[in-house]
mmCIF file of C-alpha atoms in Angstrom:
data_model
loop_
_atom_site.group_PDB
_atom_site.id
_atom_site.type_symbol
_atom_site.label_atom_id
_atom_site.label_comp_id
_atom_site.label_asym_id
_atom_site.label_seq_id
_atom_site.Cartn_x
_atom_site.Cartn_y
_atom_site.Cartn_z
ATOM 1 C CA UNK D 154 13.829 1.868 29.608
ATOM 2 C CA UNK D 155 17.775 1.666 29.342
ATOM 3 C CA UNK D 156 18.906 5.179 28.724
ATOM 4 C CA UNK D 157 20.342 4.763 24.960
ATOM 5 C CA UNK D 158 16.760 4.476 23.966
ATOM 6 C CA UNK D 159 15.459 7.722 22.166
ATOM 7 C CA UNK D 160 12.117 8.008 23.875
ATOM 8 C CA UNK D 161 10.046 8.387 20.416
ATOM 9 C CA UNK D 162 11.198 5.192 19.556
ATOM 10 C CA UNK D 163 9.824 3.491 23.217
ATOM 11 C CA UNK D 164 6.787 4.962 22.540
ATOM 12 C CA UNK D 165 6.166 4.362 18.664
ATOM 13 C CA UNK D 166 3.339 2.161 18.316
ATOM 14 C CA UNK D 167 4.685 -0.186 15.618
ATOM 15 C CA UNK D 168 3.168 -1.645 12.825
ATOM 16 C CA UNK D 169 1.796 -5.088 13.928
ATOM 17 C CA UNK D 170 2.340 -7.854 11.610
ATOM 18 C CA UNK D 171 -0.943 -10.487 11.349
ATOM 19 C CA UNK D 172 -1.610 -12.944 13.536
ATOM 20 C CA UNK D 173 -1.381 -15.884 11.041
ATOM 21 C CA UNK D 174 2.415 -15.794 11.730
ATOM 22 C CA UNK D 175 2.238 -16.521 15.271
ATOM 23 C CA UNK D 176 4.071 -20.223 15.822
ATOM 24 C CA UNK D 177 1.584 -22.859 16.280
ATOM 25 C CA UNK D 178 -0.988 -21.070 13.934
ATOM 26 C CA UNK D 179 -1.408 -22.656 10.657
ATOM 27 C CA UNK D 180 -1.990 -20.180 8.325
ATOM 28 C CA UNK D 181 -3.676 -22.718 6.631
ATOM 29 C CA UNK D 182 -6.714 -22.113 9.550
ATOM 30 C CA UNK D 183 -7.341 -18.745 8.781
ATOM 31 C CA UNK D 184 -8.574 -16.742 6.336
ATOM 32 C CA UNK D 185 -6.637 -13.439 5.698
ATOM 33 C CA UNK D 186 -8.492 -10.900 4.668
ATOM 34 C CA UNK D 187 -5.907 -8.112 7.036
ATOM 35 C CA UNK D 188 -3.001 -7.311 4.739
ATOM 36 C CA UNK D 189 -4.673 -6.821 0.885
ATOM 37 C CA UNK D 190 -2.171 -9.764 -0.546
ATOM 38 C CA UNK D 191 -3.339 -11.365 -3.590
ATOM 39 C CA UNK D 192 -5.644 -14.209 -2.700
ATOM 40 C CA UNK D 193 -4.540 -15.891 -5.310
ATOM 41 C CA UNK D 194 -1.156 -17.413 -4.832
ATOM 42 C CA UNK D 195 1.324 -17.827 -7.730
ATOM 43 C CA UNK D 196 0.374 -20.182 -11.069
ATOM 44 C CA UNK D 197 2.660 -23.668 -9.967
ATOM 45 C CA UNK D 198 4.304 -23.456 -13.364
ATOM 46 C CA UNK D 199 5.916 -20.120 -12.593
ATOM 47 C CA UNK D 200 6.838 -21.595 -9.256
ATOM 48 C CA UNK D 201 8.314 -24.101 -10.872
ATOM 49 C CA UNK D 202 10.662 -21.991 -13.487
ATOM 50 C CA UNK D 203 11.365 -19.718 -9.799
ATOM 51 C CA UNK D 204 13.027 -23.270 -9.009
ATOM 52 C CA UNK D 205 14.417 -24.011 -11.690
ATOM 53 C CA UNK D 206 15.928 -20.303 -11.902
ATOM 54 C CA UNK D 207 16.994 -21.019 -8.053
ATOM 55 C CA UNK D 208 19.186 -23.936 -9.784
ATOM 56 C CA UNK D 209 20.629 -22.796 -12.981
ATOM 57 C CA UNK D 210 20.272 -19.105 -12.858
ATOM 58 C CA UNK D 211 21.527 -18.107 -8.935
ATOM 59 C CA UNK D 212 24.913 -18.033 -6.924
ATOM 60 C CA UNK D 213 23.579 -18.404 -3.163
ATOM 61 C CA UNK D 214 27.342 -17.402 -2.673
ATOM 62 C CA UNK D 215 27.394 -14.017 -4.601
ATOM 63 C CA UNK D 216 25.548 -10.610 -4.188
ATOM 64 C CA UNK D 217 22.680 -9.281 -5.665
ATOM 65 C CA UNK D 218 22.964 -7.129 -8.295
ATOM 66 C CA UNK D 219 22.795 -3.644 -6.593
ATOM 67 C CA UNK D 220 22.070 -1.741 -9.473
ATOM 68 C CA UNK D 221 18.875 -3.305 -10.732
ATOM 69 C CA UNK D 222 19.175 -2.614 -14.398
ATOM 70 C CA UNK D 223 18.141 -5.473 -15.768
ATOM 71 C CA UNK D 224 14.719 -5.064 -13.150
ATOM 72 C CA UNK D 225 14.735 -1.918 -13.894
ATOM 73 C CA UNK D 226 14.298 -1.929 -18.144
ATOM 74 C CA UNK D 227 11.412 -4.854 -17.389
ATOM 75 C CA UNK D 228 9.862 -2.410 -15.316
ATOM 76 C CA UNK D 229 10.094 1.103 -17.351
ATOM 77 C CA UNK D 230 8.376 -1.184 -20.044
ATOM 78 C CA UNK D 231 5.532 -2.559 -18.160
ATOM 79 C CA UNK D 232 4.860 1.405 -16.210
ATOM 80 C CA UNK D 233 5.043 2.582 -20.199
ATOM 81 C CA UNK D 234 2.409 0.376 -21.532
ATOM 82 C CA UNK D 235 -0.255 0.171 -18.461
ATOM 83 C CA UNK D 236 0.303 4.426 -18.474
ATOM 84 C CA UNK D 237 -0.126 3.996 -22.621
ATOM 85 C CA UNK D 238 2.509 6.678 -22.508
ATOM 86 C CA UNK D 239 3.749 6.722 -26.084
ATOM 87 C CA UNK D 240 7.983 6.764 -27.308
ATOM 88 C CA UNK D 241 8.652 10.048 -27.196
ATOM 89 C CA UNK D 242 7.141 11.150 -23.608
ATOM 90 C CA UNK D 243 8.362 7.604 -22.731
ATOM 91 C CA UNK D 244 9.590 6.797 -18.912
ATOM 92 C CA UNK D 245 12.789 4.792 -18.329
ATOM 93 C CA UNK D 246 15.124 2.946 -16.670
ATOM 94 C CA UNK D 247 16.988 6.020 -14.933
ATOM 95 C CA UNK D 248 13.160 7.002 -14.122
ATOM 96 C CA UNK D 249 12.980 4.290 -11.292
ATOM 97 C CA UNK D 250 14.455 2.989 -7.942
ATOM 98 C CA UNK D 251 13.620 -0.608 -6.520
ATOM 99 C CA UNK D 252 13.270 -1.331 -2.962
ATOM 100 C CA UNK D 253 13.217 -3.658 -0.616
ATOM 101 C CA UNK D 254 8.985 -3.701 -0.718
ATOM 102 C CA UNK D 255 7.535 0.161 -0.677
ATOM 103 C CA UNK D 256 7.935 0.356 2.674
ATOM 104 C CA UNK D 257 12.399 0.927 2.307
ATOM 105 C CA UNK D 258 10.836 3.907 -0.592
ATOM 106 C CA UNK D 259 9.393 5.204 1.577
ATOM 107 C CA UNK D 260 11.939 5.732 4.427
ATOM 108 C CA UNK D 261 14.506 6.294 1.567
ATOM 109 C CA UNK D 262 12.319 9.198 0.507
ATOM 110 C CA UNK D 263 12.344 10.343 4.225
ATOM 111 C CA UNK D 264 16.271 10.048 4.074
ATOM 112 C CA UNK D 265 16.977 12.202 1.778
ATOM 113 C CA UNK D 266 13.599 15.065 2.003
ATOM 114 C CA UNK D 267 13.427 15.741 5.813
ATOM 115 C CA UNK D 268 15.581 14.128 8.071
ATOM 116 C CA UNK D 269 17.764 16.798 9.662
ATOM 117 C CA UNK D 270 16.697 19.757 8.169
ATOM 118 C CA UNK D 271 13.459 20.517 10.175
ATOM 119 C CA UNK D 272 11.529 19.713 8.182
ATOM 120 C CA UNK D 273 7.853 17.719 8.178
ATOM 121 C CA UNK D 274 5.484 15.339 6.701
ATOM 122 C CA UNK D 275 1.724 16.165 5.902
ATOM 123 C CA UNK D 276 -0.850 13.073 5.516
ATOM 124 C CA UNK D 277 -4.500 13.055 5.483
ATOM 125 C CA UNK D 278 -5.759 10.616 8.361
ATOM 126 C CA UNK D 279 -6.988 7.961 7.728
ATOM 127 C CA UNK D 280 -4.382 6.456 4.920
ATOM 128 C CA UNK D 281 -1.178 4.120 4.832
ATOM 129 C CA UNK D 282 0.193 4.206 8.442
ATOM 130 C CA UNK D 283 3.743 3.340 7.474
ATOM 131 C CA UNK D 284 3.847 6.831 6.327
ATOM 132 C CA UNK D 285 3.710 8.157 10.145
ATOM 133 C CA UNK D 286 5.331 5.814 11.390
ATOM 134 C CA UNK D 287 8.546 5.712 9.269
ATOM 135 C CA UNK D 288 9.183 9.283 9.366
ATOM 136 C CA UNK D 289 8.544 8.963 13.566
ATOM 137 C CA UNK D 290 11.175 6.719 13.399
ATOM 138 C CA UNK D 291 13.197 8.859 12.262
ATOM 139 C CA UNK D 292 12.348 11.887 14.452
ATOM 140 C CA UNK D 293 10.141 13.689 11.681
ATOM 141 C CA UNK D 294 7.392 15.965 12.676
ATOM 142 C CA UNK D 295 4.082 14.167 11.226
ATOM 143 C CA UNK D 296 1.473 16.997 10.656
ATOM 144 C CA UNK D 297 -2.165 15.662 9.855
ATOM 145 C CA UNK D 298 -5.485 16.475 8.105
ATOM 146 C CA UNK D 299 -8.946 15.214 8.105
ATOM 147 C CA UNK D 300 -10.922 13.813 5.477
ATOM 148 C CA UNK D 301 -14.594 14.635 4.549
ATOM 149 C CA UNK D 302 -16.419 11.995 6.925
ATOM 150 C CA UNK D 303 -18.998 10.525 4.104
ATOM 151 C CA UNK D 304 -17.073 10.232 0.932
ATOM 152 C CA UNK D 305 -12.445 10.336 3.051
ATOM 153 C CA UNK D 306 -11.489 12.957 0.415
ATOM 154 C CA UNK D 307 -8.805 15.407 1.603
ATOM 155 C CA UNK D 308 -9.854 18.220 3.294
ATOM 156 C CA UNK D 309 -7.894 20.817 0.760
ATOM 157 C CA UNK D 310 -8.865 23.992 2.760
ATOM 158 C CA UNK D 311 -7.214 22.289 6.286
ATOM 159 C CA UNK D 312 -4.234 20.982 3.670
ATOM 160 C CA UNK D 313 -3.405 23.905 1.887
ATOM 161 C CA UNK D 314 -3.627 26.470 5.145
ATOM 162 C CA UNK D 315 -0.929 23.149 7.234
ATOM 163 C CA UNK D 316 0.550 23.726 4.583
ATOM 164 C CA UNK D 317 0.780 28.364 4.471
ATOM 165 C CA UNK D 318 1.193 28.226 8.341
ATOM 166 C CA UNK D 319 3.689 29.620 8.692
ATOM 167 C CA UNK D 320 6.521 27.584 11.314
ATOM 168 C CA UNK D 321 9.953 26.834 11.994
ATOM 169 C CA UNK D 322 9.342 23.211 10.198
ATOM 170 C CA UNK D 323 7.855 23.678 6.847
ATOM 171 C CA UNK D 324 6.041 20.880 5.229
ATOM 172 C CA UNK D 325 8.019 18.988 3.006
ATOM 173 C CA UNK D 326 6.290 16.012 1.631
ATOM 174 C CA UNK D 327 3.083 15.379 0.945
ATOM 175 C CA UNK D 328 1.062 12.151 0.343
ATOM 176 C CA UNK D 329 -1.053 10.941 -0.850
ATOM 177 C CA UNK D 330 -2.048 7.111 -1.653
ATOM 178 C CA UNK D 331 -4.605 6.579 -4.790
ATOM 179 C CA UNK D 332 -6.493 5.355 -3.752
ATOM 180 C CA UNK D 333 -6.583 5.401 -0.808
ATOM 181 C CA UNK D 334 -6.180 2.969 2.304
ATOM 182 C CA UNK D 335 -7.843 1.751 4.064
ATOM 183 C CA UNK D 336 -10.768 3.794 2.593
ATOM 184 C CA UNK D 337 -10.547 2.355 -1.298
ATOM 185 C CA UNK D 338 -11.164 6.059 -2.724
ATOM 186 C CA UNK D 339 -8.864 7.023 -5.510
ATOM 187 C CA UNK D 340 -8.246 11.039 -5.872
ATOM 188 C CA UNK D 341 -10.561 12.979 -7.239
ATOM 189 C CA UNK D 342 -9.569 15.680 -9.926
ATOM 190 C CA UNK D 343 -9.664 18.847 -7.014
ATOM 191 C CA UNK D 344 -7.449 16.598 -4.872
ATOM 192 C CA UNK D 345 -5.460 16.748 -8.401
ATOM 193 C CA UNK D 346 -5.059 19.930 -9.281
ATOM 194 C CA UNK D 347 -4.731 20.760 -5.307
ATOM 195 C CA UNK D 348 -0.938 18.621 -5.678
ATOM 196 C CA UNK D 349 -0.193 20.085 -9.082
ATOM 197 C CA UNK D 350 -0.525 24.089 -7.606
ATOM 198 C CA UNK D 351 1.521 22.705 -4.360
ATOM 199 C CA UNK D 352 5.003 24.567 -4.098
ATOM 200 C CA UNK D 353 8.374 22.582 -5.959
ATOM 201 C CA UNK D 354 9.810 22.556 -2.782
ATOM 202 C CA UNK D 355 7.246 20.141 -1.599
ATOM 203 C CA UNK D 356 7.898 16.426 -3.050
ATOM 204 C CA UNK D 357 4.145 14.827 -3.757
ATOM 205 C CA UNK D 358 4.850 10.642 -3.450
ATOM 206 C CA UNK D 359 1.672 8.851 -4.701
ATOM 207 C CA UNK D 360 0.808 5.592 -3.684
ATOM 208 C CA UNK D 361 -0.092 3.661 -6.265
ATOM 209 C CA UNK D 362 -0.067 0.535 -5.173
ATOM 210 C CA UNK D 363 -3.619 -0.661 -5.816
ATOM 211 C CA UNK D 364 -2.908 0.695 -9.501
ATOM 212 C CA UNK D 365 -3.623 -2.740 -10.983
ATOM 213 C CA UNK D 366 -6.836 -3.246 -9.395
ATOM 214 C CA UNK D 367 -8.421 0.688 -10.186
ATOM 215 C CA UNK D 368 -6.815 1.253 -13.114
ATOM 216 C CA UNK D 369 -6.025 5.252 -12.019
ATOM 217 C CA UNK D 370 -2.764 6.219 -12.200
ATOM 218 C CA UNK D 371 -0.837 9.982 -12.006
ATOM 219 C CA UNK D 372 2.853 8.755 -14.385
ATOM 220 C CA UNK D 373 1.634 10.201 -17.259
ATOM 221 C CA UNK D 374 1.780 13.668 -15.121
ATOM 222 C CA UNK D 375 5.610 13.232 -14.201
ATOM 223 C CA UNK D 376 7.068 15.476 -16.705
ATOM 224 C CA UNK D 377 5.477 18.279 -15.698
ATOM 225 C CA UNK D 378 5.661 17.764 -12.112
ATOM 226 C CA UNK D 379 9.484 16.937 -11.268
ATOM 227 C CA UNK D 380 8.009 17.342 -8.162
ATOM 228 C CA UNK D 381 6.035 14.255 -7.533
ATOM 229 C CA UNK D 382 7.116 10.693 -7.839
ATOM 230 C CA UNK D 383 4.668 7.529 -7.925
ATOM 231 C CA UNK D 384 5.635 4.488 -5.517
ATOM 232 C CA UNK D 385 4.036 0.649 -7.121
ATOM 233 C CA UNK D 386 4.326 -2.583 -5.614
ATOM 234 C CA UNK D 387 4.625 -6.619 -6.679
ATOM 235 C CA UNK D 388 2.918 -7.504 -3.324
ATOM 236 C CA UNK D 389 -0.600 -6.931 -4.864
ATOM 237 C CA UNK D 390 -1.531 -8.249 -7.722
ATOM 238 C CA UNK D 391 1.892 -9.999 -8.809
ATOM 239 C CA UNK D 392 1.308 -11.876 -5.877
ATOM 240 C CA UNK D 393 4.829 -11.993 -4.881
ATOM 241 C CA UNK D 394 4.433 -9.944 -1.565
ATOM 242 C CA UNK D 395 6.803 -13.047 0.522
ATOM 243 C CA UNK D 396 9.514 -10.967 -2.181
ATOM 244 C CA UNK D 397 9.362 -7.537 -0.693
ATOM 245 C CA UNK D 398 9.513 -5.861 -4.178
ATOM 246 C CA UNK D 399 8.712 -2.072 -4.812
ATOM 247 C CA UNK D 400 10.027 0.888 -7.033
ATOM 248 C CA UNK D 401 9.948 4.265 -7.077
ATOM 249 C CA UNK D 402 9.262 6.301 -10.588
ATOM 250 C CA UNK D 403 10.171 9.571 -10.655
ATOM 251 C CA UNK D 404 12.738 12.482 -11.725
ATOM 252 C CA UNK D 405 16.134 10.861 -12.848
ATOM 253 C CA UNK D 406 17.597 13.686 -10.410
ATOM 254 C CA UNK D 407 15.784 12.717 -7.137
ATOM 255 C CA UNK D 408 15.712 9.492 -8.622
ATOM 256 C CA UNK D 409 19.534 9.515 -7.614
ATOM 257 C CA UNK D 410 18.941 10.947 -5.008
ATOM 258 C CA UNK D 411 17.146 7.938 -4.003
ATOM 259 C CA UNK D 412 19.581 5.618 -5.059
ATOM 260 C CA UNK D 413 22.405 7.212 -2.496
ATOM 261 C CA UNK D 414 20.263 7.005 0.823
ATOM 262 C CA UNK D 415 19.287 2.933 -0.254
ATOM 263 C CA UNK D 416 20.844 0.262 1.143
ATOM 264 C CA UNK D 417 23.480 -1.191 -0.882
ATOM 265 C CA UNK D 418 22.520 -4.720 -2.197
ATOM 266 C CA UNK D 419 19.269 -4.021 -0.767
ATOM 267 C CA UNK D 420 17.045 -6.081 -3.135
ATOM 268 C CA UNK D 421 17.883 -9.981 -3.093
ATOM 269 C CA UNK D 422 18.615 -12.466 -6.453
ATOM 270 C CA UNK D 423 15.387 -14.412 -5.724
ATOM 271 C CA UNK D 424 13.235 -11.537 -5.535
ATOM 272 C CA UNK D 425 14.311 -9.696 -8.378
ATOM 273 C CA UNK D 426 14.039 -12.946 -9.956
ATOM 274 C CA UNK D 427 10.660 -13.697 -9.095
ATOM 275 C CA UNK D 428 9.580 -10.084 -10.179
ATOM 276 C CA UNK D 429 11.227 -10.358 -13.953
ATOM 277 C CA UNK D 430 8.942 -13.421 -14.479
ATOM 278 C CA UNK D 431 5.768 -12.349 -12.809
ATOM 279 C CA UNK D 432 6.499 -8.991 -15.309
ATOM 280 C CA UNK D 433 7.499 -11.726 -18.453
ATOM 281 C CA UNK D 434 3.937 -13.067 -17.560
ATOM 282 C CA UNK D 435 1.925 -10.538 -16.544
ATOM 283 C CA UNK D 436 -1.064 -10.826 -18.889
ATOM 284 C CA UNK D 437 -1.848 -14.356 -17.399
ATOM 285 C CA UNK D 438 -1.178 -13.183 -13.401
ATOM 286 C CA UNK D 439 -3.435 -10.004 -13.836
ATOM 287 C CA UNK D 440 -6.146 -11.672 -15.626
ATOM 288 C CA UNK D 441 -7.332 -12.814 -12.310
ATOM 289 C CA UNK D 442 -7.793 -8.788 -11.637
ATOM 290 C CA UNK D 443 -11.042 -8.882 -13.176
ATOM 291 C CA UNK D 444 -12.951 -12.508 -11.361
ATOM 292 C CA UNK D 445 -11.394 -10.754 -8.057
ATOM 293 C CA UNK D 446 -13.602 -7.546 -8.645
ATOM 294 C CA UNK D 447 -16.374 -9.627 -8.999
ATOM 295 C CA UNK D 448 -15.338 -10.598 -6.192
ATOM 296 C CA UNK D 449 -15.499 -7.233 -4.858
ATOM 297 C CA UNK D 450 -18.556 -6.696 -6.285
ATOM 298 C CA UNK D 451 -20.328 -9.371 -5.048
ATOM 299 C CA UNK D 452 -19.013 -9.115 -1.284
ATOM 300 C CA UNK D 453 -19.771 -5.461 -0.757
ATOM 301 C CA UNK D 454 -23.485 -6.316 -1.891
ATOM 302 C CA UNK D 455 -23.691 -9.623 0.833
ATOM 303 C CA UNK D 456 -22.737 -6.674 3.685
ATOM 304 C CA UNK D 457 -25.104 -4.095 2.651
ATOM 305 C CA UNK D 458 -27.104 -6.972 3.707
ATOM 306 C CA UNK D 459 -25.935 -6.430 7.411
ATOM 307 C CA UNK D 460 -27.903 -3.521 8.779
ATOM 308 C CA UNK D 461 -25.502 -2.817 11.740
ATOM 309 C CA UNK D 462 -22.388 -1.842 8.887
ATOM 310 C CA UNK D 463 -22.270 0.596 5.969
ATOM 311 C CA UNK D 464 -19.935 -0.187 3.083
ATOM 312 C CA UNK D 465 -17.723 1.920 1.282
ATOM 313 C CA UNK D 466 -16.710 1.339 -2.747
ATOM 314 C CA UNK D 467 -13.599 0.445 -3.607
ATOM 315 C CA UNK D 468 -10.930 0.810 -6.016
ATOM 316 C CA UNK D 469 -8.866 -1.289 -4.375
ATOM 317 C CA UNK D 470 -8.544 -4.969 -3.319
ATOM 318 C CA UNK D 471 -10.385 -4.528 -0.469
ATOM 319 C CA UNK D 472 -13.882 -3.234 1.472
ATOM 320 C CA UNK D 473 -13.560 0.004 4.266
ATOM 321 C CA UNK D 474 -16.660 -0.378 6.650
ATOM 322 C CA UNK D 475 -17.758 0.645 9.583
ATOM 323 C CA UNK D 476 -20.060 -0.247 12.509
ATOM 324 C CA UNK D 477 -23.409 1.647 12.865
ATOM 325 C CA UNK D 478 -24.391 3.238 15.834
ATOM 326 C CA UNK D 479 -26.771 0.720 16.542
ATOM 327 C CA UNK D 480 -24.164 -2.519 17.000
ATOM 328 C CA UNK D 481 -23.170 -3.182 20.492
ATOM 329 C CA UNK D 482 -20.246 -4.106 19.129
ATOM 330 C CA UNK D 483 -17.099 -2.392 19.543
ATOM 331 C CA UNK D 484 -13.858 -3.177 16.386
ATOM 332 C CA UNK D 485 -12.168 -5.052 19.485
ATOM 333 C CA UNK D 486 -14.627 -7.334 20.269
ATOM 334 C CA UNK D 487 -15.898 -8.086 16.349
ATOM 335 C CA UNK D 488 -12.376 -8.897 15.383
ATOM 336 C CA UNK D 489 -11.510 -11.020 18.268
ATOM 337 C CA UNK D 490 -14.170 -12.968 17.579
ATOM 338 C CA UNK D 491 -13.776 -13.316 13.768
ATOM 339 C CA UNK D 492 -10.837 -14.606 14.248
ATOM 340 C CA UNK D 493 -11.943 -17.167 16.412
ATOM 341 C CA UNK D 494 -14.119 -17.859 13.862
ATOM 342 C CA UNK D 495 -11.086 -18.148 11.814
ATOM 343 C CA UNK D 496 -11.360 -14.741 9.808
ATOM 344 C CA UNK D 497 -8.545 -12.082 9.929
ATOM 345 C CA UNK D 498 -9.727 -8.090 9.102
ATOM 346 C CA UNK D 499 -7.573 -5.641 10.028
ATOM 347 C CA UNK D 500 -9.053 -2.535 12.465
ATOM 348 C CA UNK D 501 -7.516 0.531 11.112
ATOM 349 C CA UNK D 502 -8.887 4.488 10.132
ATOM 350 C CA UNK D 503 -11.450 3.827 12.942
ATOM 351 C CA UNK D 504 -13.075 0.691 10.664
ATOM 352 C CA UNK D 505 -12.545 -2.434 9.056
ATOM 353 C CA UNK D 506 -10.996 -3.412 6.532
ATOM 354 C CA UNK D 507 -11.671 -5.931 4.708
ATOM 355 C CA UNK D 508 -9.557 -8.122 1.698
ATOM 356 C CA UNK D 509 -11.158 -9.488 -1.076
ATOM 357 C CA UNK D 510 -10.292 -13.241 -0.683
ATOM 358 C CA UNK D 511 -11.738 -16.260 -3.159
ATOM 359 C CA UNK D 512 -15.205 -16.858 -3.056
ATOM 360 C CA UNK D 513 -15.006 -19.578 -0.150
ATOM 361 C CA UNK D 514 -13.495 -16.575 1.836
ATOM 362 C CA UNK D 515 -15.692 -14.354 0.847
ATOM 363 C CA UNK D 516 -18.536 -16.445 1.431
ATOM 364 C CA UNK D 517 -17.355 -17.362 5.072
ATOM 365 C CA UNK D 518 -16.097 -14.141 5.714
ATOM 366 C CA UNK D 519 -20.138 -12.812 5.253
ATOM 367 C CA UNK D 520 -21.569 -15.446 7.042
ATOM 368 C CA UNK D 521 -19.546 -14.725 10.534
ATOM 369 C CA UNK D 522 -20.049 -11.267 10.293
ATOM 370 C CA UNK D 523 -23.599 -10.963 9.831
ATOM 371 C CA UNK D 524 -23.855 -13.941 11.959
ATOM 372 C CA UNK D 525 -22.183 -12.407 14.904
ATOM 373 C CA UNK D 526 -23.569 -8.434 14.617
ATOM 374 C CA UNK D 527 -26.814 -10.413 14.043
ATOM 375 C CA UNK D 528 -27.083 -12.882 16.855
ATOM 376 C CA UNK D 529 -25.677 -9.299 19.359
ATOM 377 C CA UNK D 530 -28.976 -7.030 17.492
ATOM 378 C CA UNK D 531 -30.822 -10.087 18.629
ATOM 379 C CA UNK D 532 -29.128 -10.305 22.150
ATOM 380 C CA UNK D 533 -29.733 -6.691 22.758
#
């Protein structure tokens, strides 16, 4: 190992992007149900509008708008509208920070709260892995609590003990996903009440990446909790995963801190234009959510017929399943065989996370899973 590389980085298990991007593998030959992207691309007419914007409105030789002001205003309008917030308590653009995906915002949050302060983060596993990975890259300790093995609710008693523990490295940030990835469960009233009672010196990060599918949001609570911040993304229901646009909503003072630590010109002009365009056309874009929820119901019903699988309810655009003890396959072997047949799913959190695809992808995924698990069961 090169001596100037930090040992923690050399030993870090990095997030691995899906294999569909490997040279020589054409993405269209795979059903990519492993990264919770939208099953639908942008409509052709919106792509044409984006092309026109690139030609007529984008100066490639100029840096992007580093203030993101127009996009912040559009996002504030959407957030207020989607949460049905009254004009008297409406959120303002000064309460929004834009990031190159939510990952950049997570890193900015860690830099603004824990870096160099001998402070740790708390997350309940299984959950989104990037909280821990990004914290480790910055040398920030990660403390994990567990979840109920049946419902995946946070073990609040254990989490409270961690928060109250007398240690030289106190918890400074608590991460929660609403609904959780990979397990799909939204926060319960008990979990929300626990978050409300946390002391003001602990930042609560509520990741609502799947809000458009779940319709569960705590945005209206931000006025009562200045130590809360909510993360959202355009990568899921808004179909802009390739543009990497995420945003944080929180107290203006904390948003100002995030603005200080983020990189300048962090969001390309084309990404800002794309986000503005889908917000302007949000009704037709988000109208596909209903059919996706129907597909989620269909796929769950089909997967429930496979005796070797246990499938949990989900409020996201994905399902979570685990192999039963009767199965003679490992997750790695099952994933490899599915990949060979043309389906990518993600082995994470001690189970399988399966993104909801289009009807044909969902049908093939069920058929392949059923065939693989059934054939192994017959052989044994």
